[in-house]
Short mmCIF file of N, CA and C in Angstrom, two decimals:
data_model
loop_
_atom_site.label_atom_id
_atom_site.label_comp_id
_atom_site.label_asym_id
_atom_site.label_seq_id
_atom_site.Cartn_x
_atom_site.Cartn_y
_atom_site.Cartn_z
N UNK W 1 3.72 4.27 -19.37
CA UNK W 1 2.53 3.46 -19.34
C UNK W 1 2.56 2.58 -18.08
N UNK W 2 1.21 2.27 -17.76
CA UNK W 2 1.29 1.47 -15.99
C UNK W 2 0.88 0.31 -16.40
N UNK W 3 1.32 -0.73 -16.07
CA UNK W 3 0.86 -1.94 -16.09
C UNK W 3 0.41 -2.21 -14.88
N UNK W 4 -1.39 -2.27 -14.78
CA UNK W 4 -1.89 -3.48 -13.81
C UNK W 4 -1.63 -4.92 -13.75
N UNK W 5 -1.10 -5.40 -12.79
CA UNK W 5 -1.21 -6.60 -12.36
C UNK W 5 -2.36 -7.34 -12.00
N UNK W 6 -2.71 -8.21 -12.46
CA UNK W 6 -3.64 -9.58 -11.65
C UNK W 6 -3.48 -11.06 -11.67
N UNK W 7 -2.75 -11.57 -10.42
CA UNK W 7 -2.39 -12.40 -10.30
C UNK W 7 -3.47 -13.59 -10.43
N UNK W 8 -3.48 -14.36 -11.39
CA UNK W 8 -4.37 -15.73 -10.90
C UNK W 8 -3.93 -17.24 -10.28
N UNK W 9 -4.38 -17.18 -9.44
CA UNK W 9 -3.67 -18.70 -8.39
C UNK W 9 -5.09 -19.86 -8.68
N UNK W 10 -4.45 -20.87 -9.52
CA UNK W 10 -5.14 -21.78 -8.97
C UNK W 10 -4.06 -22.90 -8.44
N UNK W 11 -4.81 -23.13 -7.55
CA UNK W 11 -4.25 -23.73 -6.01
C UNK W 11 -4.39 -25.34 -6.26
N UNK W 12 -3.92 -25.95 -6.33
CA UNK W 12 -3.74 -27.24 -6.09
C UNK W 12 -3.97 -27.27 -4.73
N UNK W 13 -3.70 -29.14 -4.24
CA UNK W 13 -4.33 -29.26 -2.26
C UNK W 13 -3.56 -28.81 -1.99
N UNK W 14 -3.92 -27.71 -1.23
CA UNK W 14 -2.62 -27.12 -0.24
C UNK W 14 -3.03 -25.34 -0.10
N UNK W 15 -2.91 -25.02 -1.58
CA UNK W 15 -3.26 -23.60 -1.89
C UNK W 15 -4.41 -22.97 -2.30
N UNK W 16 -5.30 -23.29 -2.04
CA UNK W 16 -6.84 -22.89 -2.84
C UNK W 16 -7.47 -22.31 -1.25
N UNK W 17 -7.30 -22.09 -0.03
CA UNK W 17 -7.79 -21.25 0.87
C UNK W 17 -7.99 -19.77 1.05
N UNK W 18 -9.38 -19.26 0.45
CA UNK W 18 -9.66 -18.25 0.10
C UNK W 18 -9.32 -17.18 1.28
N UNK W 19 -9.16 -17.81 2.58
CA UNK W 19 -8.84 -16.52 3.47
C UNK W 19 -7.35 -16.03 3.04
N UNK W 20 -6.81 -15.73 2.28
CA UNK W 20 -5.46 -15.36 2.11
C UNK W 20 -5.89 -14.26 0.90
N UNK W 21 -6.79 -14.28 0.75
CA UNK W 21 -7.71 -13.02 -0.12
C UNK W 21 -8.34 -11.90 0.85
N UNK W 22 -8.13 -10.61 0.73
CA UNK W 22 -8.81 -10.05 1.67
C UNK W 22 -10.34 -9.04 0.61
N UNK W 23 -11.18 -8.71 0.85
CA UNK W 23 -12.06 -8.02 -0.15
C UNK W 23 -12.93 -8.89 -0.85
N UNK W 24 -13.03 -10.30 -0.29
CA UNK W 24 -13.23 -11.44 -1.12
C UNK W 24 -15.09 -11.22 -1.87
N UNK W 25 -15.03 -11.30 -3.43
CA UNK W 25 -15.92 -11.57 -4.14
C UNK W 25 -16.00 -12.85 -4.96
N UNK W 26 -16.83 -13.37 -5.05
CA UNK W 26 -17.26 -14.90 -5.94
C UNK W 26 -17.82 -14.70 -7.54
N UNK W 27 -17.12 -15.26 -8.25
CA UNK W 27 -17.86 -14.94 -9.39
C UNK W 27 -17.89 -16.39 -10.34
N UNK W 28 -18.96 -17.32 -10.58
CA UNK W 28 -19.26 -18.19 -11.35
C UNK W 28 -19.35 -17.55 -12.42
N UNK W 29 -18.07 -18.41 -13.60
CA UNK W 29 -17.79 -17.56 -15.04
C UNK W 29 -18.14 -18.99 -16.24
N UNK W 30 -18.56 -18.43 -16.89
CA UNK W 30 -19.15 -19.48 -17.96
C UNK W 30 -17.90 -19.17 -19.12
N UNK W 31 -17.18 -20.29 -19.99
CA UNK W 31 -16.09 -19.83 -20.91
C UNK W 31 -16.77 -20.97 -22.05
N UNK W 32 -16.23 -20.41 -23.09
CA UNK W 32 -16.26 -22.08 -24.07
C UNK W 32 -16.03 -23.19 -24.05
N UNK W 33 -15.10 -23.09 -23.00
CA UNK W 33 -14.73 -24.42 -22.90
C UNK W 33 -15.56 -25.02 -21.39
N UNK W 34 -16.94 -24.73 -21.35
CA UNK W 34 -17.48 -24.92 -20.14
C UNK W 34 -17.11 -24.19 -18.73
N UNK W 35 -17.05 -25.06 -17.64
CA UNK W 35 -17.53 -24.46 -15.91
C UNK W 35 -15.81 -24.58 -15.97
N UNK W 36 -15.28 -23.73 -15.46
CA UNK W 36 -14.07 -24.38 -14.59
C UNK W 36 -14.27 -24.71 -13.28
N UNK W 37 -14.08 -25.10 -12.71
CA UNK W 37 -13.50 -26.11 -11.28
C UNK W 37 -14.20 -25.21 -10.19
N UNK W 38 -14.37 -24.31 -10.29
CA UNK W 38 -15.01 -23.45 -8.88
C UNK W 38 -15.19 -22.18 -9.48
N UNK W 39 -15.75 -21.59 -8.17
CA UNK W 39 -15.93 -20.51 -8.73
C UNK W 39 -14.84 -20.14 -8.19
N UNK W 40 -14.57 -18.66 -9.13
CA UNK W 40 -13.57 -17.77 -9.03
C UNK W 40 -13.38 -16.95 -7.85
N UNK W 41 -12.69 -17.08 -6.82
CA UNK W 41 -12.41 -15.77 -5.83
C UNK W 41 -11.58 -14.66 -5.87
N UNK W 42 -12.30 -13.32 -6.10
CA UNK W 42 -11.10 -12.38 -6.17
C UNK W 42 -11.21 -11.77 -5.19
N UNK W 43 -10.27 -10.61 -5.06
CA UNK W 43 -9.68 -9.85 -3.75
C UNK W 43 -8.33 -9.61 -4.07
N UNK W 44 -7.64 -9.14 -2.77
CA UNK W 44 -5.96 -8.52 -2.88
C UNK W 44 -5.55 -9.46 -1.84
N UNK W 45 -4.17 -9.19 -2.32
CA UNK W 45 -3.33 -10.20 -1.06
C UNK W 45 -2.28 -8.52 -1.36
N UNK W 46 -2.06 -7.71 0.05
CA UNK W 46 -1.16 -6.62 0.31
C UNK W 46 -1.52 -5.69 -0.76
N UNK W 47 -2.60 -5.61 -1.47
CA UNK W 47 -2.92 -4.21 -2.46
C UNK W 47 -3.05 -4.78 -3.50
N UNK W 48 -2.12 -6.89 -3.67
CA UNK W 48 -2.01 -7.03 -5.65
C UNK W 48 -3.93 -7.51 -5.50
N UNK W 49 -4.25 -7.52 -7.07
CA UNK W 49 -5.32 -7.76 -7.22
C UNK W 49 -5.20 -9.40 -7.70
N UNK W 50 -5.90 -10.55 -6.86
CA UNK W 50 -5.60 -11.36 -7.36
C UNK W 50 -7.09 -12.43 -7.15
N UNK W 51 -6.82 -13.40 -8.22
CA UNK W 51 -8.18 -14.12 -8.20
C UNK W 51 -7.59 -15.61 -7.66
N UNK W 52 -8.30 -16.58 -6.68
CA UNK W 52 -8.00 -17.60 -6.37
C UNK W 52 -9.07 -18.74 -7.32
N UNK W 53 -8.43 -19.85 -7.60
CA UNK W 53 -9.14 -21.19 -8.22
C UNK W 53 -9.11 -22.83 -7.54
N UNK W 54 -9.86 -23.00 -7.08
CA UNK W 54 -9.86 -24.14 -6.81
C UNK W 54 -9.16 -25.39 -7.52
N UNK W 55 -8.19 -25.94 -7.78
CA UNK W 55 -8.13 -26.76 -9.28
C UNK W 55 -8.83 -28.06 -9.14
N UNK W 56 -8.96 -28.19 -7.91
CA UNK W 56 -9.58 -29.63 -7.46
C UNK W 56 -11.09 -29.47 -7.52
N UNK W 57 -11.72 -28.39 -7.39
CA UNK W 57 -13.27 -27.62 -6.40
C UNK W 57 -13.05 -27.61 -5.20
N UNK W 58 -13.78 -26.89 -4.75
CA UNK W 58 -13.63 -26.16 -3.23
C UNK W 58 -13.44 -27.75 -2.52
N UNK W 59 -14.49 -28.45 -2.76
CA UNK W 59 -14.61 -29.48 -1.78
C UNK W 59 -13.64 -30.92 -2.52
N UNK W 60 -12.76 -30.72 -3.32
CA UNK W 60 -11.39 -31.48 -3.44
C UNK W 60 -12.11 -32.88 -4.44
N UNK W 61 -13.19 -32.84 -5.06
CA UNK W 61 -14.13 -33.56 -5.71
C UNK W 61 -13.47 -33.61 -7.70
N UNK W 62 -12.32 -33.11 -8.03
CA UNK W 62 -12.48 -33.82 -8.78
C UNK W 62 -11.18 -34.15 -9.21
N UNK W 63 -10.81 -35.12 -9.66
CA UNK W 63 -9.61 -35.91 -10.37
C UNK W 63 -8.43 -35.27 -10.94
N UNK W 64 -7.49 -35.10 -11.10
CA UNK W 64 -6.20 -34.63 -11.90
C UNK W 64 -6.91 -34.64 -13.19
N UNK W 65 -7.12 -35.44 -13.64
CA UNK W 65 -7.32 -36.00 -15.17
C UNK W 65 -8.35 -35.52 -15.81
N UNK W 66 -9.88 -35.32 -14.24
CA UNK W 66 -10.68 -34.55 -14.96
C UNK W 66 -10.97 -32.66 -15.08
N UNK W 67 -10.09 -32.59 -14.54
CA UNK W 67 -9.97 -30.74 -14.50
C UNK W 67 -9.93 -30.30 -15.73
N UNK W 68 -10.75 -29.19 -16.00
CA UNK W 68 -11.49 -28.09 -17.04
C UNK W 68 -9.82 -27.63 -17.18
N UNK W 69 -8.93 -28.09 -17.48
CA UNK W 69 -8.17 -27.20 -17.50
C UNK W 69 -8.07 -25.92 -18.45
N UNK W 70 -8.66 -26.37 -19.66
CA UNK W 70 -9.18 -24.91 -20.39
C UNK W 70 -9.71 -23.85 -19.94
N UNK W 71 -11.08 -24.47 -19.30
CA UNK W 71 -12.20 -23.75 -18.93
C UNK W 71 -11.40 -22.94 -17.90
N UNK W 72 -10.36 -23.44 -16.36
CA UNK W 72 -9.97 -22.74 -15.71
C UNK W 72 -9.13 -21.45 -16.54
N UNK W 73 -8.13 -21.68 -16.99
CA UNK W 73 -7.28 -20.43 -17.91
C UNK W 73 -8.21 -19.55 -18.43
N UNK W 74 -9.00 -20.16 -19.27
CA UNK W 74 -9.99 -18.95 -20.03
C UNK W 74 -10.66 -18.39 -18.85
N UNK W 75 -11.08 -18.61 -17.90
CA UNK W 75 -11.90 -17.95 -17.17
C UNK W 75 -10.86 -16.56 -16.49
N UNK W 76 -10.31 -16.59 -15.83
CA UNK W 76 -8.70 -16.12 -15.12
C UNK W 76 -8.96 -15.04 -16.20
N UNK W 77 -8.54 -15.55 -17.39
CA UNK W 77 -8.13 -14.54 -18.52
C UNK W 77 -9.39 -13.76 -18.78
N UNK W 78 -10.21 -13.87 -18.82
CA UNK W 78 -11.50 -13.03 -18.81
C UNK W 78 -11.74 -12.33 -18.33
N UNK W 79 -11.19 -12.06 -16.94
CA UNK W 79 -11.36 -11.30 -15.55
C UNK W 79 -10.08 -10.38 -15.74
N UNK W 80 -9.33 -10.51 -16.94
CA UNK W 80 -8.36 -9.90 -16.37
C UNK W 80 -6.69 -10.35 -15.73
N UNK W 81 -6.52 -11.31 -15.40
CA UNK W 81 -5.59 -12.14 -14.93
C UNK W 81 -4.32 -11.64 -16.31
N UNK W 82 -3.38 -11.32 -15.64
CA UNK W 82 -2.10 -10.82 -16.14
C UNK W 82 -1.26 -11.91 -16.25
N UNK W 83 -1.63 -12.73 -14.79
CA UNK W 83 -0.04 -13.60 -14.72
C UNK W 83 -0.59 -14.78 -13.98
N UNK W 84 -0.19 -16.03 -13.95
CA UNK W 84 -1.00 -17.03 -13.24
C UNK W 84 -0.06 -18.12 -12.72
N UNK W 85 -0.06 -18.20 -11.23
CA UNK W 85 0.81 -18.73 -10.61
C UNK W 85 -0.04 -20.22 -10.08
N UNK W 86 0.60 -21.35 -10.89
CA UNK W 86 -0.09 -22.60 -10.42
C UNK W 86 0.71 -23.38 -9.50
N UNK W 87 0.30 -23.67 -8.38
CA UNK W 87 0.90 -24.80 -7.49
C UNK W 87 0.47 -26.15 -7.46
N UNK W 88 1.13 -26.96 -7.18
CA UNK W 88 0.44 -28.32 -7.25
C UNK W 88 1.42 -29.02 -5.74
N UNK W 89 1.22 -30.04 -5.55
CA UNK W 89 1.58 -30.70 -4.83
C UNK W 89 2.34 -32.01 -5.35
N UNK W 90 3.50 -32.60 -5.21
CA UNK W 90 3.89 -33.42 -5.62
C UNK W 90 4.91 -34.23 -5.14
N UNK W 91 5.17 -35.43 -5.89
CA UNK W 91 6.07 -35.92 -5.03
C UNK W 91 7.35 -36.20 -6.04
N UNK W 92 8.56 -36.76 -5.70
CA UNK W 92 9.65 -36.67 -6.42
C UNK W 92 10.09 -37.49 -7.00
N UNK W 93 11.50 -38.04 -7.61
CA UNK W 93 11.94 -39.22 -8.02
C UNK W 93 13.58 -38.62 -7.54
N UNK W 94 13.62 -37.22 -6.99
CA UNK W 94 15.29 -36.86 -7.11
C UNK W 94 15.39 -37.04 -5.19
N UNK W 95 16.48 -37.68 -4.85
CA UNK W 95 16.53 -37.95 -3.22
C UNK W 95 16.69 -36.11 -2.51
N UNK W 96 17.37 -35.32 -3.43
CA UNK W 96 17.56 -34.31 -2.95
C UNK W 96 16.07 -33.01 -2.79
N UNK W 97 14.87 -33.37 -3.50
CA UNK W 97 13.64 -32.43 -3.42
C UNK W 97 13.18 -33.25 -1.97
N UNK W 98 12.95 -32.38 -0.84
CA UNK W 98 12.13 -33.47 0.00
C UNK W 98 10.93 -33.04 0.41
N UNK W 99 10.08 -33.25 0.87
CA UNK W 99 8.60 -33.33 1.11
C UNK W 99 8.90 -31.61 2.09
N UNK W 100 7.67 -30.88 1.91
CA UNK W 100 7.91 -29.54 2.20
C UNK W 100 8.59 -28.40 1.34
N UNK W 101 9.62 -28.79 0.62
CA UNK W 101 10.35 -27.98 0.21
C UNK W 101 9.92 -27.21 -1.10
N UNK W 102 9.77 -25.67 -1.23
CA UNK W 102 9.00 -25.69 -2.55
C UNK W 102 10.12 -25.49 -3.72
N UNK W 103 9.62 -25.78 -4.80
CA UNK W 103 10.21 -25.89 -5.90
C UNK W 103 9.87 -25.11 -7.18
N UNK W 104 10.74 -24.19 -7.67
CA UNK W 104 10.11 -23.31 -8.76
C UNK W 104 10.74 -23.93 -10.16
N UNK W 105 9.79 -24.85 -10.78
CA UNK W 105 10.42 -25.58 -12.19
C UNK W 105 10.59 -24.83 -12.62
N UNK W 106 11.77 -25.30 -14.11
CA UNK W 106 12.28 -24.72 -14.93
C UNK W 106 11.74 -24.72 -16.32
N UNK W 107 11.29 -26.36 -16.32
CA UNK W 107 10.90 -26.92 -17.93
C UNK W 107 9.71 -27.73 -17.28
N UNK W 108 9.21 -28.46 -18.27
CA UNK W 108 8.20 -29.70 -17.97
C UNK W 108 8.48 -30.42 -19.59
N UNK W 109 7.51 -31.71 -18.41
CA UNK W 109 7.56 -32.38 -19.98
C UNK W 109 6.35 -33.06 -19.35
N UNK W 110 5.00 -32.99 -20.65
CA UNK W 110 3.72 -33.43 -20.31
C UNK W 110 3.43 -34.86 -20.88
N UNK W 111 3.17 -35.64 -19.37
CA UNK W 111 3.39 -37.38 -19.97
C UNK W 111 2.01 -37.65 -20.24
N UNK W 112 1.09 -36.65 -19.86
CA UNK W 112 -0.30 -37.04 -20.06
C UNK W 112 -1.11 -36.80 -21.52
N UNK W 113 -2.52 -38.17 -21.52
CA UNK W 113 -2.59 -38.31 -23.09
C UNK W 113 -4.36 -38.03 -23.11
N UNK W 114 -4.99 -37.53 -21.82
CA UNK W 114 -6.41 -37.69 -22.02
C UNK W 114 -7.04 -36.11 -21.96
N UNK W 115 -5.87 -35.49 -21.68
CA UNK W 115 -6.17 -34.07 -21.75
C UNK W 115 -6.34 -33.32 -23.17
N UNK W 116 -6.78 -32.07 -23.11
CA UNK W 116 -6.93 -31.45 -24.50
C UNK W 116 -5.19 -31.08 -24.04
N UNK W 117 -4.96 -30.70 -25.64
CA UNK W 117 -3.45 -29.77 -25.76
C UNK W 117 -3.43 -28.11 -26.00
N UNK W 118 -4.42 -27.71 -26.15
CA UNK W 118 -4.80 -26.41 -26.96
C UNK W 118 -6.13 -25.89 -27.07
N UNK W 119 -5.89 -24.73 -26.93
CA UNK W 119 -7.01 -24.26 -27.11
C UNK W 119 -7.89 -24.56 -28.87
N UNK W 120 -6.29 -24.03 -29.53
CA UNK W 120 -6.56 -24.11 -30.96
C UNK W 120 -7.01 -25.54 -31.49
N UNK W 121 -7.99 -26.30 -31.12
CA UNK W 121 -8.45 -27.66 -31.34
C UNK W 121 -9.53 -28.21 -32.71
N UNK W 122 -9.83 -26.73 -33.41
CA UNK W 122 -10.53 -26.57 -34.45
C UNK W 122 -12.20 -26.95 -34.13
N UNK W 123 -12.59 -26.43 -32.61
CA UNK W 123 -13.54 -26.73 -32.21
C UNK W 123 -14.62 -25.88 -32.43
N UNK W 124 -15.83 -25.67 -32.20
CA UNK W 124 -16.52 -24.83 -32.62
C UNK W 124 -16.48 -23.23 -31.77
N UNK W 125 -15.79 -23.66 -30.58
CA UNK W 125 -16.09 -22.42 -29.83
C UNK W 125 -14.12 -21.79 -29.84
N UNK W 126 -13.82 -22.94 -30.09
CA UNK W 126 -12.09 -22.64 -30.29
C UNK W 126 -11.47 -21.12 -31.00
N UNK W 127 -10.50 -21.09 -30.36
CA UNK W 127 -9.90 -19.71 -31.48
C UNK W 127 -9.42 -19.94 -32.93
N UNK W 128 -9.76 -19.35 -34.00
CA UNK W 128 -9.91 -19.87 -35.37
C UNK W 128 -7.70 -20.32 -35.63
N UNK W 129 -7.73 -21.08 -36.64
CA UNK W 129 -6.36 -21.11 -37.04
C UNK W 129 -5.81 -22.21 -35.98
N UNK W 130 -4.15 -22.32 -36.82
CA UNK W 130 -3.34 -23.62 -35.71
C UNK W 130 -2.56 -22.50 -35.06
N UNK W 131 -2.22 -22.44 -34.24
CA UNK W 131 -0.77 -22.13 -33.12
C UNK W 131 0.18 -22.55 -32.93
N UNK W 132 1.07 -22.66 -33.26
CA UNK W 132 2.49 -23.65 -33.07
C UNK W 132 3.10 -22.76 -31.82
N UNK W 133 3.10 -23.00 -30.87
CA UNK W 133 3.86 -22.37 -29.72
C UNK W 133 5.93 -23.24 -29.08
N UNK W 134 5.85 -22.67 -28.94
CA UNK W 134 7.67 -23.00 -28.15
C UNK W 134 7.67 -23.54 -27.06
N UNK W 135 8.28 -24.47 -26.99
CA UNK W 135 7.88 -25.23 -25.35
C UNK W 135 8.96 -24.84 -24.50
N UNK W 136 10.29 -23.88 -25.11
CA UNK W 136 11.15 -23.23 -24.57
C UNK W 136 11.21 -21.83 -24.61
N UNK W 137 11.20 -21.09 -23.69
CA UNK W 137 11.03 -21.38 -22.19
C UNK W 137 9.49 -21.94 -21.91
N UNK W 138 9.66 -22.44 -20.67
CA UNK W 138 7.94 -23.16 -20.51
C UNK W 138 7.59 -22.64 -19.47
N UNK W 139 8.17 -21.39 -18.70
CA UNK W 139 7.71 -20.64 -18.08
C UNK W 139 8.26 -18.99 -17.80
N UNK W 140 7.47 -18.03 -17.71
CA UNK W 140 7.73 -17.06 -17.55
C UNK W 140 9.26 -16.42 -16.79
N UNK W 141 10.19 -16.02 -17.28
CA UNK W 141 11.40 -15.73 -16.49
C UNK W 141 11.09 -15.21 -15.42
N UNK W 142 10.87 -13.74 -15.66
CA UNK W 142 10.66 -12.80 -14.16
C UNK W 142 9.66 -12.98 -13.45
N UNK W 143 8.44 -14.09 -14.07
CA UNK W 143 7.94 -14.10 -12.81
C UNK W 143 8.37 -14.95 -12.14
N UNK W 144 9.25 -16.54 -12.72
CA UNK W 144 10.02 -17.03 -11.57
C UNK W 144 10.96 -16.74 -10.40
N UNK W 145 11.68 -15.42 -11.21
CA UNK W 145 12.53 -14.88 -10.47
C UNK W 145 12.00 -14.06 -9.19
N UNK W 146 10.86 -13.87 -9.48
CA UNK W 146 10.17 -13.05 -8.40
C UNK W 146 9.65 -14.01 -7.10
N UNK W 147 9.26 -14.83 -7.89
CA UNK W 147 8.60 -16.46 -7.09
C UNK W 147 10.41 -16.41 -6.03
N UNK W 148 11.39 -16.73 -6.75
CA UNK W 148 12.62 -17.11 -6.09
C UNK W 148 13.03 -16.36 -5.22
N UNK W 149 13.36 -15.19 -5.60
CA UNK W 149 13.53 -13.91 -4.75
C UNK W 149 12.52 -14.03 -3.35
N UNK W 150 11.12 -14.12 -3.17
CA UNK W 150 10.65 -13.80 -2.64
C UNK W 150 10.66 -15.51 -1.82
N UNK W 151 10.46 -15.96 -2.28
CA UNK W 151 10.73 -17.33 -1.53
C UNK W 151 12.45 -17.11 -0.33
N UNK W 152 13.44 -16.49 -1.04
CA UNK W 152 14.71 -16.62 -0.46
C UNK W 152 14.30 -15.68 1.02
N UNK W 153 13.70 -14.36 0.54
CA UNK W 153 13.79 -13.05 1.38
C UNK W 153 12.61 -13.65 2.57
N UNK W 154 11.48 -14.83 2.37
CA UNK W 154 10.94 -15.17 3.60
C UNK W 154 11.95 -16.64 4.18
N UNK W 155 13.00 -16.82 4.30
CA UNK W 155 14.18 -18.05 4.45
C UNK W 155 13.39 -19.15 4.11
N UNK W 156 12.57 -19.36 2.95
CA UNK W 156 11.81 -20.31 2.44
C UNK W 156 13.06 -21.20 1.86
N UNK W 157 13.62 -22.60 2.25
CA UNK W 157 14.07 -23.23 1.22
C UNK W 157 13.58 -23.78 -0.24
N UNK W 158 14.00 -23.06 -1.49
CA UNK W 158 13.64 -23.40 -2.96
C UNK W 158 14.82 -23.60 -3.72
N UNK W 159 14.29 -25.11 -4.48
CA UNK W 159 14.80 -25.33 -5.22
C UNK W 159 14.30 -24.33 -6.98
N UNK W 160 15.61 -23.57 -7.62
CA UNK W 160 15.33 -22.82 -8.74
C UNK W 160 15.19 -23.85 -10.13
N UNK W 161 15.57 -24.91 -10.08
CA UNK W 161 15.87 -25.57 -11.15
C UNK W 161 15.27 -26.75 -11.44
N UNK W 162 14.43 -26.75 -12.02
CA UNK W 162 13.60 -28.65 -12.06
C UNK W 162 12.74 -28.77 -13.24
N UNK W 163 12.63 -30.00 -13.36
CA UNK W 163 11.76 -30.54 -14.72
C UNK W 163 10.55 -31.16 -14.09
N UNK W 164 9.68 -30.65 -14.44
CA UNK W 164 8.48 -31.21 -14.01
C UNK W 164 7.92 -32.43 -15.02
N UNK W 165 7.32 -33.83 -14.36
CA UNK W 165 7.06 -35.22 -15.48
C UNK W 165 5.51 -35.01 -14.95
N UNK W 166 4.67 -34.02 -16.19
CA UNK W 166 3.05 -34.61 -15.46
C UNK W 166 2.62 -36.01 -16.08
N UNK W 167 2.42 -36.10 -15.39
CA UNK W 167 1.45 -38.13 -15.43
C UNK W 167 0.06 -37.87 -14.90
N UNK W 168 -0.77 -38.92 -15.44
CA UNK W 168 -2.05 -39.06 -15.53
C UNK W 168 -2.32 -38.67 -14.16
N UNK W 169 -3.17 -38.40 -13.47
CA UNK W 169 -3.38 -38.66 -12.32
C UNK W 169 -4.31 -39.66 -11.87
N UNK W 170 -4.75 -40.09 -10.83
CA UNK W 170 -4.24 -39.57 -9.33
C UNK W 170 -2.79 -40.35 -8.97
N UNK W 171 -2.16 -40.82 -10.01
CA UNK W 171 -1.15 -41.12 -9.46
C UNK W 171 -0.66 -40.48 -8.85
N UNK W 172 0.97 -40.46 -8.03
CA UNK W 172 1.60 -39.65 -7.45
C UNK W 172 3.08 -40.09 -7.81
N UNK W 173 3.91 -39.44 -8.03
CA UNK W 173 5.23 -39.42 -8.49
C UNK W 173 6.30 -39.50 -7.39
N UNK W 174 5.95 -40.91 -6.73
CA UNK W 174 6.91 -40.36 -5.62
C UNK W 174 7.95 -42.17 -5.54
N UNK W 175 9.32 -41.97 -4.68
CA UNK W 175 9.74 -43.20 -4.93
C UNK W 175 9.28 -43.34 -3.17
N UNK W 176 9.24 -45.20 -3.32
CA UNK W 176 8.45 -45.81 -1.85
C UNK W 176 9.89 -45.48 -0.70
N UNK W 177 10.25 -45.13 0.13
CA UNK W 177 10.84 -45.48 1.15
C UNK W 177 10.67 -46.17 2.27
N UNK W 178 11.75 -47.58 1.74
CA UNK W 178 11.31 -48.50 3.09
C UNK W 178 12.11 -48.36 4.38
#
């Protein structure tokens, strides 16, 4: 049996530049849980089929705190999206992560309290029933390993191992250096 791939990227500042898509189509997707954040760009990057997301909107207009984050996933998943690689931008509290360097977490732990948690919310458009999900592992093995691998084989310095602390935004998680 063949498994298609479709990668979905939504891009935090930094990664949401649709020229890294080649074949590029736009598709505004309506989900239950409302608009997500932009419209959807698909295309290939080297043959994979992959869709890009704005997480901010194209034009960087909306808040950490207020992102569809539902609406983005469900949409991705609608189209097809197999696997979904999110970047964000951030800053540290460990002296050894330094600015540039990318980092493929291991775990998280979510400090934020204004977001939904679930889809399963007993809402009207929600998926019926509760979900109790595992917060271990909190991310896909092989596709990190692939993230790592491929990070090493372009001499990308990555860190494999980290806990991600999300906080409200727009804060930023970083310590001051005087």
């Amino acid at each position: 049996m063949v498994f298609e791939v479709k990668v979905g990227i939504i891009g935090g500042s930094g990664l949401d530049d649709p020229d890294i898509l080649e074949n590029r189509i736009e598709s505004a997707i309506e989900t239950p849980y409302g608009k997500p954040s932009d419209v959807i760009i698909q295309g290939e990057i080297k043959g994979v089929k992959c869709a890009l997301l704005a997480r901010h909107g194209r034009k960087h207009t909306i808040m950490p705190t207020n992102v569809n984050y539902r609406a983005n996933i469900w949409a991705l998943k609608s189209i097809g999206c197999t696997h979904l690689i999110v970047s964000t931008a951030t800053g540290s509290l460990q002296e050894q992560f330094q600015p540039g360097q990318l980092v493929v977490p291991s775990d998280f732990i979510d400090r934020t309290t204004k977001r939904a948690q679930s889809f399963y919310d007993g809402g009207e458009q929600s998926p019926v029933g509760v979900c109790h999900l595992p917060m271990y592992p909190a991310f896909h093995e092989k596709t990190r390993q692939v993230l790592i691998d491929t990070a090493r084989e372009l001499n990308i310095d990555v860190h494999t191992k980290a806990t991600i602390v999300t906080i409200e935004g727009p804060r930023f998680s970083s310590k001051l250096k005087v």
